[in-house]
XYZ file of C-alpha atoms in Angstrom:
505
model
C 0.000 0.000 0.000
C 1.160 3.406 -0.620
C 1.918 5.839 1.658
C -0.555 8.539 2.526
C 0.191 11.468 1.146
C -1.019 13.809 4.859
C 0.943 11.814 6.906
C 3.464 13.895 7.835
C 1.545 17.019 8.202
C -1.033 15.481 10.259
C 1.411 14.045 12.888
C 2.269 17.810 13.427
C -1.366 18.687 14.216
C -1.765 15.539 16.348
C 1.049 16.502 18.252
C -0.318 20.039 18.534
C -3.605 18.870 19.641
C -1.793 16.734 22.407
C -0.703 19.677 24.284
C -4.344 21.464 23.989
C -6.920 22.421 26.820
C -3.627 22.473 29.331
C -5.657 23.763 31.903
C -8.815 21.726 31.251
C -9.127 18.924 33.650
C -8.205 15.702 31.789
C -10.158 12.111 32.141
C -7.476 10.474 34.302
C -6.417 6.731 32.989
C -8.811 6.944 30.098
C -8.114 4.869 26.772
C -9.639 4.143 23.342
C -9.696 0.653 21.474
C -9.579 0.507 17.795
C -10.755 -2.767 16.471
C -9.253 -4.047 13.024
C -10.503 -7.562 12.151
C -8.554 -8.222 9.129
C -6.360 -11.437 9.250
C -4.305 -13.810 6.815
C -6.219 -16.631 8.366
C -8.082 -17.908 11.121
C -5.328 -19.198 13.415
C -6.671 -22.983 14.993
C -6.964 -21.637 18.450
C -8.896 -18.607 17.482
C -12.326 -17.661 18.447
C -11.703 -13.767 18.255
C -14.156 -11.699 15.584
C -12.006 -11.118 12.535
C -11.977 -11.364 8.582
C -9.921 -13.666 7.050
C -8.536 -11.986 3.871
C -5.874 -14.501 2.856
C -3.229 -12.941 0.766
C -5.017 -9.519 -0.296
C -2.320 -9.280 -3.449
C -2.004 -12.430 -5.015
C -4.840 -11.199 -7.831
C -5.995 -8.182 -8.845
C -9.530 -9.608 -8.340
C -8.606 -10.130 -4.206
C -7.077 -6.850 -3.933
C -9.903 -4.732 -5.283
C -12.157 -7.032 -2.952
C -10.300 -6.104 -0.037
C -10.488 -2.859 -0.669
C -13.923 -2.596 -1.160
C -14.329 -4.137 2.143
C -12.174 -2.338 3.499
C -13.700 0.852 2.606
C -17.061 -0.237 4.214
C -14.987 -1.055 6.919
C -13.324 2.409 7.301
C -16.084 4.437 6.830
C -18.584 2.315 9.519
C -15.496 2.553 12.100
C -15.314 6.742 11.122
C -18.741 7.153 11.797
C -18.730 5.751 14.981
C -15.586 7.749 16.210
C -18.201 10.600 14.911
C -20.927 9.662 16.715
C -18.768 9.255 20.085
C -17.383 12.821 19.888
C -20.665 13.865 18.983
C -21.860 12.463 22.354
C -19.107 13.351 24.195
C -20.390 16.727 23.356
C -16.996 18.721 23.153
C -15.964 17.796 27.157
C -11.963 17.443 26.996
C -11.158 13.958 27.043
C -7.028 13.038 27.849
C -6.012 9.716 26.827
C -3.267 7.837 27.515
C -3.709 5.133 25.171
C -4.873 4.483 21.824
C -4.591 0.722 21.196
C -5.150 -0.778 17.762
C -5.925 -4.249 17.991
C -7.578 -7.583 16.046
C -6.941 -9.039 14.107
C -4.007 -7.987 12.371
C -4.119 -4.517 12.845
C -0.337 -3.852 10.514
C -2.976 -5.684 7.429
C -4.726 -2.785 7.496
C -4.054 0.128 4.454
C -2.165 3.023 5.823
C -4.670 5.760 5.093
C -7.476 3.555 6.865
C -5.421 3.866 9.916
C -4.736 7.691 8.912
C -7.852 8.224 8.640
C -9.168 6.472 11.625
C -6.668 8.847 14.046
C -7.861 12.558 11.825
C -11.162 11.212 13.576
C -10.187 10.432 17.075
C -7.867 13.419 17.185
C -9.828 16.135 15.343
C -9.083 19.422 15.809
C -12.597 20.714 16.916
C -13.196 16.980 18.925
C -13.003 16.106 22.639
C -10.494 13.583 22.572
C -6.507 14.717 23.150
C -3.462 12.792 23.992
C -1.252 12.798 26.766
C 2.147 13.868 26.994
C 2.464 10.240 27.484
C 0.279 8.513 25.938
C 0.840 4.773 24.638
C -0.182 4.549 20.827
C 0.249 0.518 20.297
C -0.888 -1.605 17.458
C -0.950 -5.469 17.255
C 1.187 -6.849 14.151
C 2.284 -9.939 13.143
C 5.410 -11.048 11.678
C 5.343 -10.678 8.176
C 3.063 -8.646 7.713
C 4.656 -5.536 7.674
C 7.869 -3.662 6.102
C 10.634 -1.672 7.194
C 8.355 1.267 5.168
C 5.601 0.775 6.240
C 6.394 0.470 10.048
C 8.118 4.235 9.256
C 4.922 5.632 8.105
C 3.174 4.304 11.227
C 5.657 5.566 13.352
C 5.151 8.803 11.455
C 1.543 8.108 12.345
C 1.961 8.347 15.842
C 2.480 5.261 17.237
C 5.248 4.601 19.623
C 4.221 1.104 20.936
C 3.950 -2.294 19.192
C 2.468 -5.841 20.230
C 4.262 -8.429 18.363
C 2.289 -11.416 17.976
C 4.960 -13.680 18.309
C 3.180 -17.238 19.947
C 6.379 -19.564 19.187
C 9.966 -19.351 17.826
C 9.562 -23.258 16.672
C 8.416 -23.536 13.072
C 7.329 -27.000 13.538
C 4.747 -25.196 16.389
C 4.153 -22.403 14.593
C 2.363 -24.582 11.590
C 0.971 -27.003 13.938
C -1.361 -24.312 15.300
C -1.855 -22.987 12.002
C 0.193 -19.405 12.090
C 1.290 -18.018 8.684
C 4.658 -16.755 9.923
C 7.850 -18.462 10.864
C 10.849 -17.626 12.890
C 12.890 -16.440 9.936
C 9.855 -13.674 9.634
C 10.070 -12.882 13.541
C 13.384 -12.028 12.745
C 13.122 -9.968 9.960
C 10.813 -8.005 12.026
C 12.674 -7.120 15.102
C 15.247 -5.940 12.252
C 12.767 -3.750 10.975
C 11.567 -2.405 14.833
C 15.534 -1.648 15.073
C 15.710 0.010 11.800
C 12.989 1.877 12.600
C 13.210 2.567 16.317
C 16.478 2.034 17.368
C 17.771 0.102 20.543
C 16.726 1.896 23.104
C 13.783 3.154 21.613
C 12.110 0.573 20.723
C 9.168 -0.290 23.065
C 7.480 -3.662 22.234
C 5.304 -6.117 23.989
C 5.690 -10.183 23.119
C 2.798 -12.145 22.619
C 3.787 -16.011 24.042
C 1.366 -19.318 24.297
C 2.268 -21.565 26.967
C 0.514 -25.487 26.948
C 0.897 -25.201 22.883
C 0.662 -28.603 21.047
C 4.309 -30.255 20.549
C 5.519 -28.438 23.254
C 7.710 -29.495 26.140
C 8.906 -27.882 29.210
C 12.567 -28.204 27.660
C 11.419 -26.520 24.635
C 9.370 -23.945 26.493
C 12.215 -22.894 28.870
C 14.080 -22.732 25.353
C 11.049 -20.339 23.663
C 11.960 -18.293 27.266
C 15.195 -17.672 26.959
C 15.047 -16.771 22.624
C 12.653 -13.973 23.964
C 14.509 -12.018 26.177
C 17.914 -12.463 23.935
C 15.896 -11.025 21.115
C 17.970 -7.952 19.650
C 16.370 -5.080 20.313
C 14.855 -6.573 23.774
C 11.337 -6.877 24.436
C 9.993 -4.630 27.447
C 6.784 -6.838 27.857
C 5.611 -9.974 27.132
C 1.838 -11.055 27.581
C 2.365 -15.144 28.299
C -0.733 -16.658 27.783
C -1.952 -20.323 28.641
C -3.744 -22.212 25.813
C -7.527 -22.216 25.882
C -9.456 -24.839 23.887
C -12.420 -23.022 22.351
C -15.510 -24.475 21.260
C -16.123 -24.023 17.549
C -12.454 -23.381 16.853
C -10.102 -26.025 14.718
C -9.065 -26.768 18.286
C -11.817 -27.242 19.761
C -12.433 -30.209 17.080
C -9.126 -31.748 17.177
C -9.226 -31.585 21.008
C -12.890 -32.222 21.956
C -12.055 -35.267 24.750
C -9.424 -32.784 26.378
C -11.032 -31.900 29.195
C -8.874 -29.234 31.275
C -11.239 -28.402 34.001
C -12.861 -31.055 36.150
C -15.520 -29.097 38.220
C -16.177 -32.542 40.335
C -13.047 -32.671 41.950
C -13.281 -30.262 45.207
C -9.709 -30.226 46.245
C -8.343 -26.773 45.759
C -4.947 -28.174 45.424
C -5.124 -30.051 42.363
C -8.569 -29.531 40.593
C -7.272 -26.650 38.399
C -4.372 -29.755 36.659
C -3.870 -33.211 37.874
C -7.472 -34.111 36.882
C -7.265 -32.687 33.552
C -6.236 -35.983 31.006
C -3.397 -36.409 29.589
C -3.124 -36.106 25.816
C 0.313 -36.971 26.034
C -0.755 -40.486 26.589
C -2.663 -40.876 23.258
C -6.015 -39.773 24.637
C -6.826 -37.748 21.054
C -8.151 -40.277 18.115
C -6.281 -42.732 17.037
C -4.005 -42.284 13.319
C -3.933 -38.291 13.961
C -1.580 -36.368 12.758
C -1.965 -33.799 15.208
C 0.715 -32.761 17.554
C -0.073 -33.795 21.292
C -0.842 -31.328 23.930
C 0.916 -31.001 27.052
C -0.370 -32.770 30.019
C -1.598 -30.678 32.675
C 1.049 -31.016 35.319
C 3.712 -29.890 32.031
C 1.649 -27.095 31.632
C 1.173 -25.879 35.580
C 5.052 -25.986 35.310
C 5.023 -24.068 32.048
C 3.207 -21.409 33.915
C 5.817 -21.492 36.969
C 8.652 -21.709 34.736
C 7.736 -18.271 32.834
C 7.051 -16.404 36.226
C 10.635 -17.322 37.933
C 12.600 -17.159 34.440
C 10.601 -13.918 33.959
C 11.611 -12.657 37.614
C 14.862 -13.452 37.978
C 15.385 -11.546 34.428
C 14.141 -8.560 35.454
C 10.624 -8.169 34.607
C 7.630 -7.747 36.562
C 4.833 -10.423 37.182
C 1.996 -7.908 37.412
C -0.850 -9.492 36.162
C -1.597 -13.080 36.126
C -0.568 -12.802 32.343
C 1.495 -10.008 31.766
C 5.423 -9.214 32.500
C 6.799 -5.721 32.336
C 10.865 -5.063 32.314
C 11.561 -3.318 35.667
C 13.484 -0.079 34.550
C 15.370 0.182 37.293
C 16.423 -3.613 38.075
C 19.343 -3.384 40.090
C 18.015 -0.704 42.204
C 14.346 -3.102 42.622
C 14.873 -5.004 45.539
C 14.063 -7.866 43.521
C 10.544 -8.417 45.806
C 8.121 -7.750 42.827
C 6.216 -4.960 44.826
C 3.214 -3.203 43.226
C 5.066 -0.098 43.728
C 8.137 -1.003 41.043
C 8.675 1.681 38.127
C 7.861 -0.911 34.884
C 7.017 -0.869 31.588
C 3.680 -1.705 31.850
C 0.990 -1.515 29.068
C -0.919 1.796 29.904
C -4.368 0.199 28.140
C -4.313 -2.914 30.053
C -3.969 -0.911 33.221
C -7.649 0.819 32.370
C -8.895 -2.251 32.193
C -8.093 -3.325 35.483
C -9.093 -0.361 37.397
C -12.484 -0.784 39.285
C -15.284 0.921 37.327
C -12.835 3.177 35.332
C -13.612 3.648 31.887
C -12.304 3.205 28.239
C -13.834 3.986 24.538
C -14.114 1.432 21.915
C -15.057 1.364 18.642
C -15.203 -1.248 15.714
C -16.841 -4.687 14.928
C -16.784 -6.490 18.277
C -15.411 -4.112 20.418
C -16.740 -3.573 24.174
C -16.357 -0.011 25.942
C -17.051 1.068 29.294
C -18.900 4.510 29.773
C -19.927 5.907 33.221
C -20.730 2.197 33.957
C -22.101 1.048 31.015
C -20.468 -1.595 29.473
C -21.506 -2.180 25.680
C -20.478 -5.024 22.977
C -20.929 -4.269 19.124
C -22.026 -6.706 16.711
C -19.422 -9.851 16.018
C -20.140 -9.788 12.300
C -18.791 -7.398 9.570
C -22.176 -7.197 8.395
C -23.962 -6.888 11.435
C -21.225 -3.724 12.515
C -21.972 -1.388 9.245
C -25.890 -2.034 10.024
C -25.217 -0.920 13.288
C -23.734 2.304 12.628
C -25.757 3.079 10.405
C -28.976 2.608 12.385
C -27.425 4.517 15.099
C -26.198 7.456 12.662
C -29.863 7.462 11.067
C -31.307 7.576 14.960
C -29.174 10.995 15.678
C -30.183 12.010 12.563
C -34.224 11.928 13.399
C -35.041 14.438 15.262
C -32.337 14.288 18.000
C -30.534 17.821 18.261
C -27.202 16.083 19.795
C -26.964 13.042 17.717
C -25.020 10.279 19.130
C -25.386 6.260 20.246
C -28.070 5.600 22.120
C -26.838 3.225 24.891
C -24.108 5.470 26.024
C -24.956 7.757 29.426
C -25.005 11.634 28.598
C -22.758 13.278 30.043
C -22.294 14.167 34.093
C -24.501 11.014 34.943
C -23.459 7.582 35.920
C -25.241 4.652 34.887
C -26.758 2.523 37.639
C -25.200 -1.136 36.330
C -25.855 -4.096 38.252
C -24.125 -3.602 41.243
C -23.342 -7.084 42.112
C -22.397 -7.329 38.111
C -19.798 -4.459 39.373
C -18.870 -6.567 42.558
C -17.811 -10.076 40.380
C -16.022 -8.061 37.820
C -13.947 -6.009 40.487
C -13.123 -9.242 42.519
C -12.032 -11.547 39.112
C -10.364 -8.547 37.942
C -8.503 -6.841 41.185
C -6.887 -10.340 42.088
C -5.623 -10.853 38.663
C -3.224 -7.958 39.535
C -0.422 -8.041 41.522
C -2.449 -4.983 43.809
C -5.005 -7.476 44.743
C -8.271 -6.714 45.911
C -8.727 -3.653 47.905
C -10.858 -4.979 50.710
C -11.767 -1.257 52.006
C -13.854 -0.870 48.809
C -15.368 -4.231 49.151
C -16.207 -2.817 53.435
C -17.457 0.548 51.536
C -20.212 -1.122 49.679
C -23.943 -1.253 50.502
C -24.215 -4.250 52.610
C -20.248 -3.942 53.114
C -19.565 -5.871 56.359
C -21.553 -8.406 55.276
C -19.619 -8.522 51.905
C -16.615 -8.519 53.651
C -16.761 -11.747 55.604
C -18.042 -13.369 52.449
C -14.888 -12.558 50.381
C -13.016 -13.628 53.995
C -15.135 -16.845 54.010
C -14.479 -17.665 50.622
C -10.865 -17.324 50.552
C -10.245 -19.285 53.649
C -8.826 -22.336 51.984
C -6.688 -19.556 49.932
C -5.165 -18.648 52.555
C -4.825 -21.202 54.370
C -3.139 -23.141 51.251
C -0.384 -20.035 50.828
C -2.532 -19.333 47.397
C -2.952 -15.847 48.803
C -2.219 -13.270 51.664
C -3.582 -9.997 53.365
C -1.176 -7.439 52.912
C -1.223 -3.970 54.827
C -4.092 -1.900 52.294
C -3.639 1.889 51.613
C -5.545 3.278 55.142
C -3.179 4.104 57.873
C -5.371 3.222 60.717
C -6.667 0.642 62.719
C -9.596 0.646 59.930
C -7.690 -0.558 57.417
C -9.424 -4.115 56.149
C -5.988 -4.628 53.963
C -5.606 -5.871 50.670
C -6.159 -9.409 49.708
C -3.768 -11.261 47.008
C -3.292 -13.826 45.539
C 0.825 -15.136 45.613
C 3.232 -16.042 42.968
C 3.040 -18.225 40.909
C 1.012 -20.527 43.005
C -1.640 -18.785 44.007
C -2.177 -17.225 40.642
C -2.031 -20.625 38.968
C -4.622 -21.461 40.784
C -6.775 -18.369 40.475
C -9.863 -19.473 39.333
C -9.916 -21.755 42.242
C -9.894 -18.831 44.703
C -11.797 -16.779 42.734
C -14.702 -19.209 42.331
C -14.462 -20.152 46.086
C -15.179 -16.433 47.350
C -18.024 -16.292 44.155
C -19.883 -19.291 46.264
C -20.055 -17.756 49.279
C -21.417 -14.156 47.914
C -25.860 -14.295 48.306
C -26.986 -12.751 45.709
C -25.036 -15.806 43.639
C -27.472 -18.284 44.835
């Protein structure tokens, strides 16, 4: 794809419009996801919304196809943006993270993305960026060049998630990824080129519990990503989940990797998942065995002390961020270490904060309202459209109709609010503040419900109460889980305290 021709002149107005409205009062922590569903193929673990669009240049006849689609694509995705600063309603709006993800968000034409930011970033609109603000996109390895990483640097973006999975080519087809390692390394080449050293700031995608894969060879996939050249400053390590209605979940449908019968906390989560090592898929496949469950429970303690003792920090049950200062760290993996951590996962995982979205699929969270868009390409454009046409009837401040107006606060389930703060808070390395949980309506009784249910948590060294953020005799403390044990074994805890809460029953 050619470059687009504003590029450069528009990164000097984004800039521009980054410093803006200095003495307005900025939404703290706030981010904005950009969903782009295009993909080579449809990977065999995958159950994410995207578009498989194969190679888009092969044929003259798939190019213009893509770019049709494309074009419906861009201008349903622009319309929303649109609509959101229409109902935003000109209120100042800092963020500290755009985040383009997928799909294959580097498949995507340069002046779609161009276009996409003119629209966030408008001159006359609400949204601004922060001084500094992450601007990440997900790409995959060769799927982009050395020119056109330039022009999305020129772009704006400063931040790149490398979807990596495997350095083993034998695991890379197995799971049905286009790239290879030879193409991982061409594109850490072009992230120097473009980037430099020490400027480069990249997250690593990793899957853990992959088919083929030992703890030797894991330990080895370990190791090749922190000697990568220039060095990752996060990696995202995820365990493998089988799907339903993926190529996976077909190949894999006896593997059963959570037995809800057994009750013991200490081994329900692995040993009583079966072993496909041990020939439990059908018999005469050609499909590379998965790990057995104990391989993989060491997989996932493996990553967190390798990860550690190199450095990085273990900050969310997934997610590793290079300490900056390492030798100065005390090496305890404190909440309070200075990291690289992604600034749009961090929204995320604040209670009830909230984050933009836009595109096919995509879920934002608005003065506590949480909304998903239609899964299907299709479905999306008809969407937008019907929402465009309902600010166009009558309304004299279009915009969507689910979102709250602005100044009020939606009144969401509460105990919806309550399960999503507990799974999320004790995914982090903070824990769960157990002040808020005492601050609730019905607090104390809360309180010795989330006490009650992590008993066996406790009592098991899966988690502690560490000193919380009141300095008085008040303070309830923080509850969290330890590592790596205790956030192995998270869902145990987490579904433990969920049994004991009423308003589950």
């Amino acid at each position: 794809f050619q470059q687009h021709g504003l590029i450069k002149s528009k990164l000097n107005n984004q800039l521009q419009m980054s410093h803006r409205d200095s003495e307005a009062k900025p939404s703290e922590g706030t981010g904005i996801y950009i969903h782009i569903p295009y993909c080579r193929r449809r990977c065999s673990y995958c159950d994410f919304a995207i578009v498989p669009i194969g190679n888009q240049l092969k044929s003259e006849k798939s190019l213009s196809g893509f770019q049709k689609m494309d074009k419906s694509y861009r201008n349903a995705i622009t319309s929303e943006i649109d609509l959101l600063n229409q109902s935003l309603k000109g209120e100042p709006t800092c963020l500290s993270s755009i985040y383009l993800g997928g799909g294959t968000p580097s498949l995507a034409p340069l002046d779609t993305i161009q276009q996409i930011f003119d629209h966030i970033l408008t001159q006359d609109g609400p949204f601004y960026l922060h001084d500094e603000a992450e601007v990440t996109i997900e790409m995959d390895p060769g799927t982009f060049t050395k020119e056109h990483l330039l022009s999305l640097k020129q772009i704006g973006i400063n931040r790149i998630s490398l979807g990596v999975q495997s350095f083993d080519d034998s695991i890379l087809e197995g799971i049905g990824r286009v790239h290879r390692n030879n193409d991982i390394v061409e594109a850490l080449t072009h992230i120097q080129d473009v980037f430099g050293d020490t400027g480069a700031n990249y997250s690593l995608d990793l899957i853990s519990g992959l088919p083929g894969l030992t703890l030797d060879r894991w330990e080895e996939t370990l190791k090749s990503a922190l000697a990568l050249k220039p060095a990752p400053n996060h990696l995202s390590i995820y365990d493998l989940q089988i799907e339903e209605g993926t190529t996976f979940g077909k190949w894999y449908a006896d593997y059963d990797q959570d037995n809800e019968e057994d009750a013991d906390a200490d081994n329900s989560r692995f040993e009583s998942t079966k072993d496909m090592t041990k020939g439990d898929m059908a018999v005469g496949s050609n499909h590379l065995p998965l790990p057995s469950a104990a391989n993989g429970a060491d997989m996932y303690k493996r990553a967190s002390e390798f990860m550690r003792e190199k450095g990085f920090e273990h900050y969310e049950i997934s997610s590793y961020a290079r300490i900056k200062d390492f030798k100065n760290s005390g090496l305890d993996n404190k909440p309070s270490l200075e990291s690289h951590r992604s600034k749009h996962n961090q929204i995320y995982w604040k209670v009830q904060s909230t984050w933009f979205a836009v595109g096919l699929s995509a879920t934002s969270s608005v003065n506590g309202k949480r909304f998903a868009r239609p899964r299907t390409m299709a479905d999306y454009i008809q969407w937008v459209e019907s929402q465009h046409q309902n600010g166009l009837e009558g309304n004299e401040s279009p915009g969507f109709d689910w979102m709250p107006a602005q100044g009020t606060t939606y009144q969401e389930d509460k105990d919806d609010i309550i399960l999503d703060t507990i799974m999320t808070r004790l995914r982090t390395v903070e824990g769960l503040d157990l002040n808020w949980i005492a601050s609730e309506e019905n607090g104390n009784k809360l309180l010795e419900c989330v006490m009650r249910g992590s008993e066996l948590g406790l009592e098991l060294g899966l988690a502690e109460i560490v000193p919380g953020h009141l300095a008085n005799s008040d303070d309830k403390g923080t509850l969290r889980l330890t590592d790596p044990e205790g956030f192995l074994f998270s869902n145990n805890v987490i579904s433990s305290i969920f049994a004991e809460l009423p308003f589950l029953h």
